[in-house]
Short mmCIF file of C-alpha atoms and ligand atoms in Angstrom, two decimals:
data_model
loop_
_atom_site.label_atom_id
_atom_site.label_comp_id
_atom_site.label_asym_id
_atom_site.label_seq_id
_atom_site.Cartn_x
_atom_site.Cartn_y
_atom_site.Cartn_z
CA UNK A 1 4.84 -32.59 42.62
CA UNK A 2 6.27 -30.54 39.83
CA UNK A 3 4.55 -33.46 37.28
CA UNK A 4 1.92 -33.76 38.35
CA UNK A 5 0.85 -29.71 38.41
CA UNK A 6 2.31 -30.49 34.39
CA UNK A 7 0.10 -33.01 34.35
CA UNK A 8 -2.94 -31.09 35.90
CA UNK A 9 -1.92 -27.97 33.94
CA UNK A 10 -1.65 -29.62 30.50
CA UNK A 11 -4.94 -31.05 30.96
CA UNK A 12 -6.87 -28.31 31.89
CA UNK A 13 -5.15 -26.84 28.67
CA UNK A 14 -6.69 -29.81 26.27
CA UNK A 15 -9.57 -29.59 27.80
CA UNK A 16 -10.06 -25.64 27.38
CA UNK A 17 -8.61 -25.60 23.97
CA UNK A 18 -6.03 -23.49 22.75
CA UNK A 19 -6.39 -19.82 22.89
CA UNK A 20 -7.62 -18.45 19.78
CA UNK A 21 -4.22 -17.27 17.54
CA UNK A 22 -2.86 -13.63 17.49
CA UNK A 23 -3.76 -11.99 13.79
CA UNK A 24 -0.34 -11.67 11.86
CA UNK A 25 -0.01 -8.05 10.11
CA UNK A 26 -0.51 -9.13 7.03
CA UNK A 27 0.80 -6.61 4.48
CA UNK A 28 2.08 -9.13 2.35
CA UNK A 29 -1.25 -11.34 2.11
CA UNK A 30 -1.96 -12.37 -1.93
CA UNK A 31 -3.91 -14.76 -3.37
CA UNK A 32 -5.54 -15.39 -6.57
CA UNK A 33 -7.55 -17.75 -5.20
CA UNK A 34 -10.33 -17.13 -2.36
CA UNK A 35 -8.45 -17.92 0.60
CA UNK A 36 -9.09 -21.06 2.60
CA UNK A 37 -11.78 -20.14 5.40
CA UNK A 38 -9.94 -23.65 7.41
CA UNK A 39 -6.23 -22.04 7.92
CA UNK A 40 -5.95 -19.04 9.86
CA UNK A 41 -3.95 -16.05 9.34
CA UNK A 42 -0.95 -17.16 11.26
CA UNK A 43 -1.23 -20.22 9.06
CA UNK A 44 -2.41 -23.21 11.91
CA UNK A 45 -5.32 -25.41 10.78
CA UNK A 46 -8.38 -25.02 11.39
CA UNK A 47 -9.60 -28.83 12.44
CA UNK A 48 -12.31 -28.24 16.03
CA UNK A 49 -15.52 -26.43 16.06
CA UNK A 50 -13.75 -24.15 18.77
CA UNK A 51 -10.88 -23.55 16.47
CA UNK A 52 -14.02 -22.11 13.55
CA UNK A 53 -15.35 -19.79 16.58
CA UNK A 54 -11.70 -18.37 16.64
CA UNK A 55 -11.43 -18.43 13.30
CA UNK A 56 -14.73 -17.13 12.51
CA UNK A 57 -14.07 -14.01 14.89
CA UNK A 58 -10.43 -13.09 13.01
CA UNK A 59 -12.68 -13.58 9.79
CA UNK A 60 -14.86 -10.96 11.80
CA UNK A 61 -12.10 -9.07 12.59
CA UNK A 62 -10.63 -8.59 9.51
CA UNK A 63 -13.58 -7.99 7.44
CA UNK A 64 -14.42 -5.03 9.81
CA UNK A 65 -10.88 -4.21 9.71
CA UNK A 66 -10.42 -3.86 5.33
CA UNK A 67 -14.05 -4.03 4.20
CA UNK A 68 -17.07 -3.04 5.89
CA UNK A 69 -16.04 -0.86 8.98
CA UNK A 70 -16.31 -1.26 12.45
CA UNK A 71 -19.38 -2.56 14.14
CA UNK A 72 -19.75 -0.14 16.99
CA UNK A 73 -19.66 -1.87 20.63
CA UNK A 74 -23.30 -2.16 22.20
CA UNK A 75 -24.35 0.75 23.69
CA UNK A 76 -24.82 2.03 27.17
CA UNK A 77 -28.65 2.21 26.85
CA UNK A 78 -31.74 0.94 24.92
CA UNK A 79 -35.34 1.57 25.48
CA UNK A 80 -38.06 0.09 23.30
CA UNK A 81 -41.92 0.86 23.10
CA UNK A 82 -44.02 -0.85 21.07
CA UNK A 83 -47.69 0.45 19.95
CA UNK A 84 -49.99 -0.32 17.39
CA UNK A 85 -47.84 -1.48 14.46
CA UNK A 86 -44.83 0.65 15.40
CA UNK A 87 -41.52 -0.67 17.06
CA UNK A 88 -39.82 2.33 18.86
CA UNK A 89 -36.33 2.17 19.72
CA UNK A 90 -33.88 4.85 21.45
CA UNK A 91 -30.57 3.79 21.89
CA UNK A 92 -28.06 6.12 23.81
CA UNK A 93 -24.69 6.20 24.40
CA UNK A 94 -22.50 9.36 25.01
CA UNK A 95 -25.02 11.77 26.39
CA UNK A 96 -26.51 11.01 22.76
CA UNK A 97 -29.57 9.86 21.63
CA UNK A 98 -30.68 7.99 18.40
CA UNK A 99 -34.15 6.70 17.72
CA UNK A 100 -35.83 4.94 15.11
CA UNK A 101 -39.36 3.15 14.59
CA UNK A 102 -39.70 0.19 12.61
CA UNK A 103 -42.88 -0.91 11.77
CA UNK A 104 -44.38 -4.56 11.76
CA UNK A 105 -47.05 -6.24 9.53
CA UNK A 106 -48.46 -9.15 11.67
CA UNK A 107 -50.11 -11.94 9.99
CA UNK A 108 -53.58 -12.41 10.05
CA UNK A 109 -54.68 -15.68 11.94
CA UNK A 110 -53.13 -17.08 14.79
CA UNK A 111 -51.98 -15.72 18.40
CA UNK A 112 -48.40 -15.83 18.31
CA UNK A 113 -45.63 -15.05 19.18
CA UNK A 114 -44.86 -15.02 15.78
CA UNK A 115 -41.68 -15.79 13.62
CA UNK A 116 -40.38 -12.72 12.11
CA UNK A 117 -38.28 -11.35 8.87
CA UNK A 118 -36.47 -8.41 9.30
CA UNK A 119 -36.84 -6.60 5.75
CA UNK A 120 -34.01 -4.56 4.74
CA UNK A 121 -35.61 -1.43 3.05
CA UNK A 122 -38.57 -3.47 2.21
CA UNK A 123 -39.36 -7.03 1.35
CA UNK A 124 -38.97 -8.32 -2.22
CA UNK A 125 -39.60 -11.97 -1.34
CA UNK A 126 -43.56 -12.94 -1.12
CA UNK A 127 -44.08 -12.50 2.66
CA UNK A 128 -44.46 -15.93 3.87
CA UNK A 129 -47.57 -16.51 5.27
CA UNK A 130 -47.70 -16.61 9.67
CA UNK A 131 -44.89 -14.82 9.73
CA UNK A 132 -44.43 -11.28 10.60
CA UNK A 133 -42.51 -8.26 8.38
CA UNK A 134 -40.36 -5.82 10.13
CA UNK A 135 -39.70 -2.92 7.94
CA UNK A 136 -36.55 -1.22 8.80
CA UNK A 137 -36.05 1.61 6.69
CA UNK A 138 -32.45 0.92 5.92
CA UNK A 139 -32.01 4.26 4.19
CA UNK A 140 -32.63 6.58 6.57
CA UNK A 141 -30.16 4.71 9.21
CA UNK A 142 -27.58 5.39 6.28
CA UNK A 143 -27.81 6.58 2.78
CA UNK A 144 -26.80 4.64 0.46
CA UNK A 145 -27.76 7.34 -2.68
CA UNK A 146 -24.66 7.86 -4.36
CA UNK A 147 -21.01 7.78 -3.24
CA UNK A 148 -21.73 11.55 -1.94
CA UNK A 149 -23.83 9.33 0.98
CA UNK A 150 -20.58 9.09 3.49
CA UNK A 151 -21.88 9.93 6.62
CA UNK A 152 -25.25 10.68 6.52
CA UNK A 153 -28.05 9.39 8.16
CA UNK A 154 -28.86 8.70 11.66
CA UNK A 155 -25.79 5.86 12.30
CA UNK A 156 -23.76 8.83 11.50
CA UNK A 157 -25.60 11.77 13.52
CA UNK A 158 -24.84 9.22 16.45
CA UNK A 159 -21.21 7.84 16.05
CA UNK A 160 -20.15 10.59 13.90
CA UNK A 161 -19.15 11.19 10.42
CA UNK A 162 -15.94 9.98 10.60
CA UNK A 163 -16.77 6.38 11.63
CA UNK A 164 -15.43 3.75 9.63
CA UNK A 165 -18.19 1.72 9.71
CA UNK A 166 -20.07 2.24 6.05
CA UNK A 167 -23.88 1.86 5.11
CA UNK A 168 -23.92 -1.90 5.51
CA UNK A 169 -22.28 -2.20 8.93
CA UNK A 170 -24.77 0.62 10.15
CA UNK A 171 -27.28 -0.98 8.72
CA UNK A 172 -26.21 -4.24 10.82
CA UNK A 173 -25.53 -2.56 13.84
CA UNK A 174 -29.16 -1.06 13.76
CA UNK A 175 -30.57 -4.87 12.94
CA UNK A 176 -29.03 -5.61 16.36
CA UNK A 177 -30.70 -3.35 18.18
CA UNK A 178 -33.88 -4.03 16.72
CA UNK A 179 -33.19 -7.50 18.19
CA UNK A 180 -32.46 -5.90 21.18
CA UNK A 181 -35.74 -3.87 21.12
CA UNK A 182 -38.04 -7.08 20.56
CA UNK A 183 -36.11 -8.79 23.62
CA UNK A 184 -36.96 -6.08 25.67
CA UNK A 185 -40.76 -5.93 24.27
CA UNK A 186 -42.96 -9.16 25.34
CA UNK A 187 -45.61 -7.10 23.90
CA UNK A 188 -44.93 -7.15 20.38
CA UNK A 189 -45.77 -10.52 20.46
CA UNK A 190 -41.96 -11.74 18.08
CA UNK A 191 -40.49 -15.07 18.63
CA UNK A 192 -36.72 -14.66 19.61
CA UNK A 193 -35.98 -17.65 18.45
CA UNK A 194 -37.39 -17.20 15.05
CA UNK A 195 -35.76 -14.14 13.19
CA UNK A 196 -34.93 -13.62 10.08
CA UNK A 197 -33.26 -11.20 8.11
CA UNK A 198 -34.04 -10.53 3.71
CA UNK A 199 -33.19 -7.89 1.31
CA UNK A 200 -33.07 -7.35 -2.22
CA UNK A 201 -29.58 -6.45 -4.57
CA UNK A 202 -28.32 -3.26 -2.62
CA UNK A 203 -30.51 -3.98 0.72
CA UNK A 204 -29.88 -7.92 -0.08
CA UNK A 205 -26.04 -7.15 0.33
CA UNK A 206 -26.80 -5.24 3.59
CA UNK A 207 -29.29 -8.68 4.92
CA UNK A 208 -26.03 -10.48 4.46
CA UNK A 209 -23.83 -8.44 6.25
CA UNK A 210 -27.25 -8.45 9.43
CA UNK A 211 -27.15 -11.92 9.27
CA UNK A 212 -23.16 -12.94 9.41
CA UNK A 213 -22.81 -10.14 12.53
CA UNK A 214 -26.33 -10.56 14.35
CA UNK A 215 -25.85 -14.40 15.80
CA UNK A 216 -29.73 -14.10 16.91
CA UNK A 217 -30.93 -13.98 13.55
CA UNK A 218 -31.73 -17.47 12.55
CA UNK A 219 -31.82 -17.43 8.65
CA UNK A 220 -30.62 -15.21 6.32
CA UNK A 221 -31.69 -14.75 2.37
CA UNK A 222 -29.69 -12.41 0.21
CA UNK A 223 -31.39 -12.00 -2.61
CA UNK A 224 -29.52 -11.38 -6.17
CA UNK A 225 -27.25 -9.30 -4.01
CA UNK A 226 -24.68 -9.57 -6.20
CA UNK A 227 -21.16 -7.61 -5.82
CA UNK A 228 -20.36 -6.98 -2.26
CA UNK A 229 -23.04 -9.30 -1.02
CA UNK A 230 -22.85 -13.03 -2.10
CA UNK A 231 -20.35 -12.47 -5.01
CA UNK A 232 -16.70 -13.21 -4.31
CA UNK A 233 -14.37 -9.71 -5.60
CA UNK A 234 -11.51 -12.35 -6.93
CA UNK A 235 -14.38 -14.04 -8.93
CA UNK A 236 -15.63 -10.84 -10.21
CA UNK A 237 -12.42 -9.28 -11.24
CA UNK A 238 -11.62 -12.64 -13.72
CA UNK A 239 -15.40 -12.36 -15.09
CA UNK A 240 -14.61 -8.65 -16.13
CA UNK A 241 -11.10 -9.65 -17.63
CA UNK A 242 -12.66 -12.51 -19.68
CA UNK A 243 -15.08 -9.65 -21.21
CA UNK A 244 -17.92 -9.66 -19.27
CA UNK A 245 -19.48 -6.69 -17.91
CA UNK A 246 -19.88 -7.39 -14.10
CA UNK A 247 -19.43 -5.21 -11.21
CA UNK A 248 -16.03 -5.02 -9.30
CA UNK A 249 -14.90 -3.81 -6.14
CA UNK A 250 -12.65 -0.92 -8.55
CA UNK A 251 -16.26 -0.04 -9.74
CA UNK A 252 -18.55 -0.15 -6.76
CA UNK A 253 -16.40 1.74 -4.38
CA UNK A 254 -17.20 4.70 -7.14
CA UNK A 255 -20.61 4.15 -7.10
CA UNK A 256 -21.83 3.86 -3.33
CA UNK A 257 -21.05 3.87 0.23
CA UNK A 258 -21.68 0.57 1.02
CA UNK A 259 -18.19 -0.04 2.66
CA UNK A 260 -15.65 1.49 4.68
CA UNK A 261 -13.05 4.16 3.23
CA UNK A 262 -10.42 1.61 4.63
CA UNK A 263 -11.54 -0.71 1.32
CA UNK A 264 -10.65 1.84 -0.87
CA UNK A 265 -6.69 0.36 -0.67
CA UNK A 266 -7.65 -2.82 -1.70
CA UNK A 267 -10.42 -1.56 -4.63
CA UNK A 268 -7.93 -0.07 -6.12
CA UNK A 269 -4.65 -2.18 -6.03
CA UNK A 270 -5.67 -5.56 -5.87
CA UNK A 271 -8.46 -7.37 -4.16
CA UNK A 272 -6.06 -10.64 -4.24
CA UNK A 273 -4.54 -8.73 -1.27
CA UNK A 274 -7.79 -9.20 1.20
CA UNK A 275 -7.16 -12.21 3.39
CA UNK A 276 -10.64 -12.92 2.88
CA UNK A 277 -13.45 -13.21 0.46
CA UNK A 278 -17.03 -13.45 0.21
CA UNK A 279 -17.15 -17.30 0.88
CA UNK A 280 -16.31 -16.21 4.25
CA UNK A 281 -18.80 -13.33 5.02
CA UNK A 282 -21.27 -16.04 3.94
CA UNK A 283 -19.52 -18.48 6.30
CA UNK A 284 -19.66 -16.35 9.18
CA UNK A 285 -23.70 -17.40 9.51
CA UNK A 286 -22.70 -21.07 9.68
CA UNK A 287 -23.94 -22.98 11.84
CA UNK A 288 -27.22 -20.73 11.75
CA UNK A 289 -29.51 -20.98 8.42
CA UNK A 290 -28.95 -19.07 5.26
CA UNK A 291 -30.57 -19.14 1.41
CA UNK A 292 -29.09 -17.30 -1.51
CA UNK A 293 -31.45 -16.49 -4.09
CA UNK A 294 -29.76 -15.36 -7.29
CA UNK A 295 -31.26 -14.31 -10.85
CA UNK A 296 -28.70 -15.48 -13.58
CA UNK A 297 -30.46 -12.61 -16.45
CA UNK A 298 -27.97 -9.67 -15.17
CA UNK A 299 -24.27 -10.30 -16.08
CA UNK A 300 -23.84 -7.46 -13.87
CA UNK A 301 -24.43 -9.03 -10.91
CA UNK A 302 -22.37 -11.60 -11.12
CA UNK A 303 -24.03 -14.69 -11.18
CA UNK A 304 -21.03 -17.29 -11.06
CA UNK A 305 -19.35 -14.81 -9.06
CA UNK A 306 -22.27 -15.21 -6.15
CA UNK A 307 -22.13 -19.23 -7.59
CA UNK A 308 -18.42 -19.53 -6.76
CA UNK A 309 -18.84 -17.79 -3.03
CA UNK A 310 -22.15 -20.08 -2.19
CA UNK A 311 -20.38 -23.05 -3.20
CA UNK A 312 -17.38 -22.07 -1.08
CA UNK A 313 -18.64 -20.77 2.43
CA UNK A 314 -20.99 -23.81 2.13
CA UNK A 315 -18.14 -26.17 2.67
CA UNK A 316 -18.18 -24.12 6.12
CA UNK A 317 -21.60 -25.50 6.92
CA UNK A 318 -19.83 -29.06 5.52
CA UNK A 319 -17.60 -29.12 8.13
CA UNK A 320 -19.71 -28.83 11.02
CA UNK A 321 -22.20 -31.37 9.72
CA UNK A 322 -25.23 -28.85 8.67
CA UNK A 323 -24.83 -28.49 5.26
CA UNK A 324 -28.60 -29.17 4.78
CA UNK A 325 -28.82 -25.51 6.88
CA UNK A 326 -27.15 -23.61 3.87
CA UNK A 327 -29.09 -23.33 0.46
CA UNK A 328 -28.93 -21.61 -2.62
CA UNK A 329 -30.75 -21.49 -5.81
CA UNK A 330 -30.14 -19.44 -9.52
CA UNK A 331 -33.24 -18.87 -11.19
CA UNK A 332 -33.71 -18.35 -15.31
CA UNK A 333 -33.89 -14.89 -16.19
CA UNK A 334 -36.18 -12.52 -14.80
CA UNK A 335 -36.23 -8.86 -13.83
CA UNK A 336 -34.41 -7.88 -11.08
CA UNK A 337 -35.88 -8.58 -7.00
CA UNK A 338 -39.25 -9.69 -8.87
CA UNK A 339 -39.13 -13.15 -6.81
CA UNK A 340 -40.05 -16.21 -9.89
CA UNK A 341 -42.58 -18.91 -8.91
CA UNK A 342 -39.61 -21.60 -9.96
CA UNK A 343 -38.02 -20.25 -6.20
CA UNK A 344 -40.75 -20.68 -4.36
CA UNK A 345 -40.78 -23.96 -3.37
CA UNK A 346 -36.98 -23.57 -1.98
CA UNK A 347 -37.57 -20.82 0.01
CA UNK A 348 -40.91 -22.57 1.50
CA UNK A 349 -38.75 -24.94 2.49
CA UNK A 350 -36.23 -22.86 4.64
CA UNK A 351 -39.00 -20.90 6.15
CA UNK A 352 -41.25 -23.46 6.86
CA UNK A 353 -38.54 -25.53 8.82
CA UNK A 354 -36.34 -22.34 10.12
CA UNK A 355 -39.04 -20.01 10.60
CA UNK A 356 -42.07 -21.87 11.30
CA UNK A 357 -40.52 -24.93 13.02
CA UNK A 358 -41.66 -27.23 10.69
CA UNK A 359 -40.41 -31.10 10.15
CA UNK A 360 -39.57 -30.20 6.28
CA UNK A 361 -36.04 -30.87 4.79
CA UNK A 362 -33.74 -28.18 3.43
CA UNK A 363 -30.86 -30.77 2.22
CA UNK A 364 -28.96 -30.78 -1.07
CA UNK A 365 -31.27 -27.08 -2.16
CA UNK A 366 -28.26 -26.02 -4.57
CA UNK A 367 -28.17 -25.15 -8.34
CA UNK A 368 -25.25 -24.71 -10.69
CA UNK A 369 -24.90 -21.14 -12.12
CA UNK A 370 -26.00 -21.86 -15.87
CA UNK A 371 -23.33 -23.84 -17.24
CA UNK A 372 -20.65 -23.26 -14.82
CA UNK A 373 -20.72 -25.40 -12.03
CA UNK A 374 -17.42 -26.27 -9.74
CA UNK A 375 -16.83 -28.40 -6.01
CA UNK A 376 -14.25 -27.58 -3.45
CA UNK A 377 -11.14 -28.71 -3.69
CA UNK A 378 -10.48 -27.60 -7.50
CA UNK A 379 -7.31 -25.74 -8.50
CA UNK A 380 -8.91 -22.71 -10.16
CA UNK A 381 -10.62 -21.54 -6.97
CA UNK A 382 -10.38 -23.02 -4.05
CA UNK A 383 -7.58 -25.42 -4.07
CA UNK A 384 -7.74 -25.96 -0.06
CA UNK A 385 -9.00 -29.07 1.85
CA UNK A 386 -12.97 -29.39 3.61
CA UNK A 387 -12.23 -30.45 7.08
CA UNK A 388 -14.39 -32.51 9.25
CA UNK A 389 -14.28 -30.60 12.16
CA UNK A 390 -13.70 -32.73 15.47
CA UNK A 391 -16.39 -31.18 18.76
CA UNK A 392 -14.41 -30.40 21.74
CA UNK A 393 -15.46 -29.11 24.76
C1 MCU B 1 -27.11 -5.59 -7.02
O1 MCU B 1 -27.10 -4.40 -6.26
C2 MCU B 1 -26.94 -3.13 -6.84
C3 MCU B 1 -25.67 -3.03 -7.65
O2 MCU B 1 -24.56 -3.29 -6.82
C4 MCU B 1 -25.55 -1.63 -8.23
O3 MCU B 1 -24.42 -1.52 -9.09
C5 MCU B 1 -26.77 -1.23 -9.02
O4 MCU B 1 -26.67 0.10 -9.33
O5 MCU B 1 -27.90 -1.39 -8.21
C6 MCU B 1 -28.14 -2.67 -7.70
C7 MCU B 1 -29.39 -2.51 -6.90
O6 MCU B 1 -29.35 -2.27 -5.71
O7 MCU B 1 -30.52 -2.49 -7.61
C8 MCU B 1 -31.73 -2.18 -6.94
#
């Protein structure tokens, strides 16, 4: 009797999966190298597609916890009204009350409901054509001026100044609820299935940061985000101490509000000490659809830096069998978020079969970064294993 309830007990177990791991504390976390997305904290393997959920919620976890602030739990209430080209949404929570109105460009022909990109303080890409443009004015959710921004705007009139989350987790948190708001509203005519999320360098950051915590958007394009979007800090930090000039976590956390106060530590010590990098913010969208566009004419953003991160968090996609869902391309010189013709046909290609349901393929769209190019394993920067990750139940 007492085997078989073993029996019954340890199969229920296998078949459930294990539990996802406990996070370790961490304090003495350093690595030179970005850190392998496939071995959690506690140091098990990552080798199922249920192991990368827990996996990809302590990546979560931990970027919330040292980077970006936390992303506040949904709230209590959320009304949405939607008239003419204007999206309303009141969220409360608290006895308080936050509202905001984005607005929505609708294409021309055709009766939807229509595919949709969420534009992060405006759209630098050439709207695709049958697809509609939310404009969420990222700015006024919070400021993102100058490193004087900390707690203002409405995110912060709401939670509070004192919340840890900074300008690119409100930002995200607010992408959710405009999510929420189309759910609710039949009537503005969206496609739930077909959302999309795009900014450019600052607000290209913050569409990567939407797209890794919102798990109804369904493809996400950073573009030339550079540091503290699609560049890795590790990355960064050698490119500035081989003489180029490229931003740094030391240097951004000076110039903007992007992150929490809780990155500060790290900023200023050692960013070797994260147990994460950018790979795995990037990561965090896998299995869902993402395309980097980069500009390799501004040293400052960090062009291998971004080339290093895309090349790692793709392996992510890799091991779930969808690398044809993750893309990335580095255009020649040209000024910054002014979107070159040479891109065009790469980004046609994700939105036409991600956005507009078309039959097209989106395999093997990767570039190397000018002259650098690299593949995971390799000793400099990512000396860790791609595995195949087994499906369980
Ligand atoms: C690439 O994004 C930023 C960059 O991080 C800043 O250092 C620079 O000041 O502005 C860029 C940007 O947002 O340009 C519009």
């Amino acid at each position: 009797m007492i085997q078989a309830t073993c029996f019954v007990l340890f199969f229920v177990a296998t078949a459930l999966g294990r539990a996802c791991p406990a996070i370790p504390s961490l304090t003495s976390f350093n690595s030179s190298t970005l850190p392998d997305p496939f071995t959690f904290a506690n140091g098990r393997k990552v080798l199922t597609t249920q192991d990368w959920a827990c996996r990809r919620a302590e990546i979560s976890t931990l970027l919330q916890r040292d980077e970006l602030g936390l992303m506040p739990a949904d709230p209590q209430d959320l009304t949405a009204a939607f008239s003419g080209k204007t999206l309303t949404i009141t969220v409360t929570d608290n006895n308080k009350t936050l509202t905001f109105a984005p607005t929505i460009t609708f294409p021309t022909t055709g009766q939807g409901p229509f595919p949709a990109l969420i534009a992060m303080g405006g759209i630098s890409i050439p709207s695709p054509p049958g697809v509609a443009i939310i404009n969420f004015n990222n700015e006024a959710m919070a400021n993102q001026d100058t490193a004087a921004s900390r707690g203002l705007g409405l995110f912060y009139d709401f939670f509070g100044t004192d919340a840890s989350a900074g300008a690119m987790m409100a930002w995200a948190w607010a992408v959710r609820r405009i999510v929420d708001a189309l759910e609710k509203t039949p009537t503005a005519n969206i496609d739930l299935a077909k959302i999309g999320v795009t900014g450019c360098s600052r607000n290209g950051k913050g569409a990567l940061v939407a797209g890794a915590f919102e798990p109804r958007i369904t493809l996400t394009i950073p573009q030339e985000s550079g540091s503290g979007g699609t560049d890795t800090w590790r990355i960064s930090d050698a490119i500035l101490a081989n003489g180029t000039l490229t931003q740094t976590a030391s240097e951004i956390i000076q110039e903007n509000v992007w992150f929490s106060p809780n990155f500060d530590q790290f900023a200023n010590t050692s960013v070797n000490q994260l147990p994460f990098d950018h790979h795995m913010l990037i990561g965090m969208v896998a299995p869902r659809a993402l395309f980097a566009i980069d500009n390799l004419g501004y040293d400052w953003l960090g062009p291998f830096s971004s080339y290093g991160a895309l090349v790692a968090g793709r392996t992510i996609w890799q091991a779930m069998g969808v690398a044809d869902k993750m893309g990335f391309s580095q255009a020649a010189n040209h000024t910054h978020c002014v979107f070159p013709s040479e891109q065009q046909g790469q980004l046609n290609a994700f939105v036409d079969r991600f956005l507009l349901g078309q039959d097209v393929s989106t395999a093997n769209i990767t570039t190397t970064a000018g002259t650098y190019s690299f593949v995971v394993p390799n000793a400099e920067w990512a000396p860790w294993r791609v595995p195949v990750l087994k499906k369980r139940l």
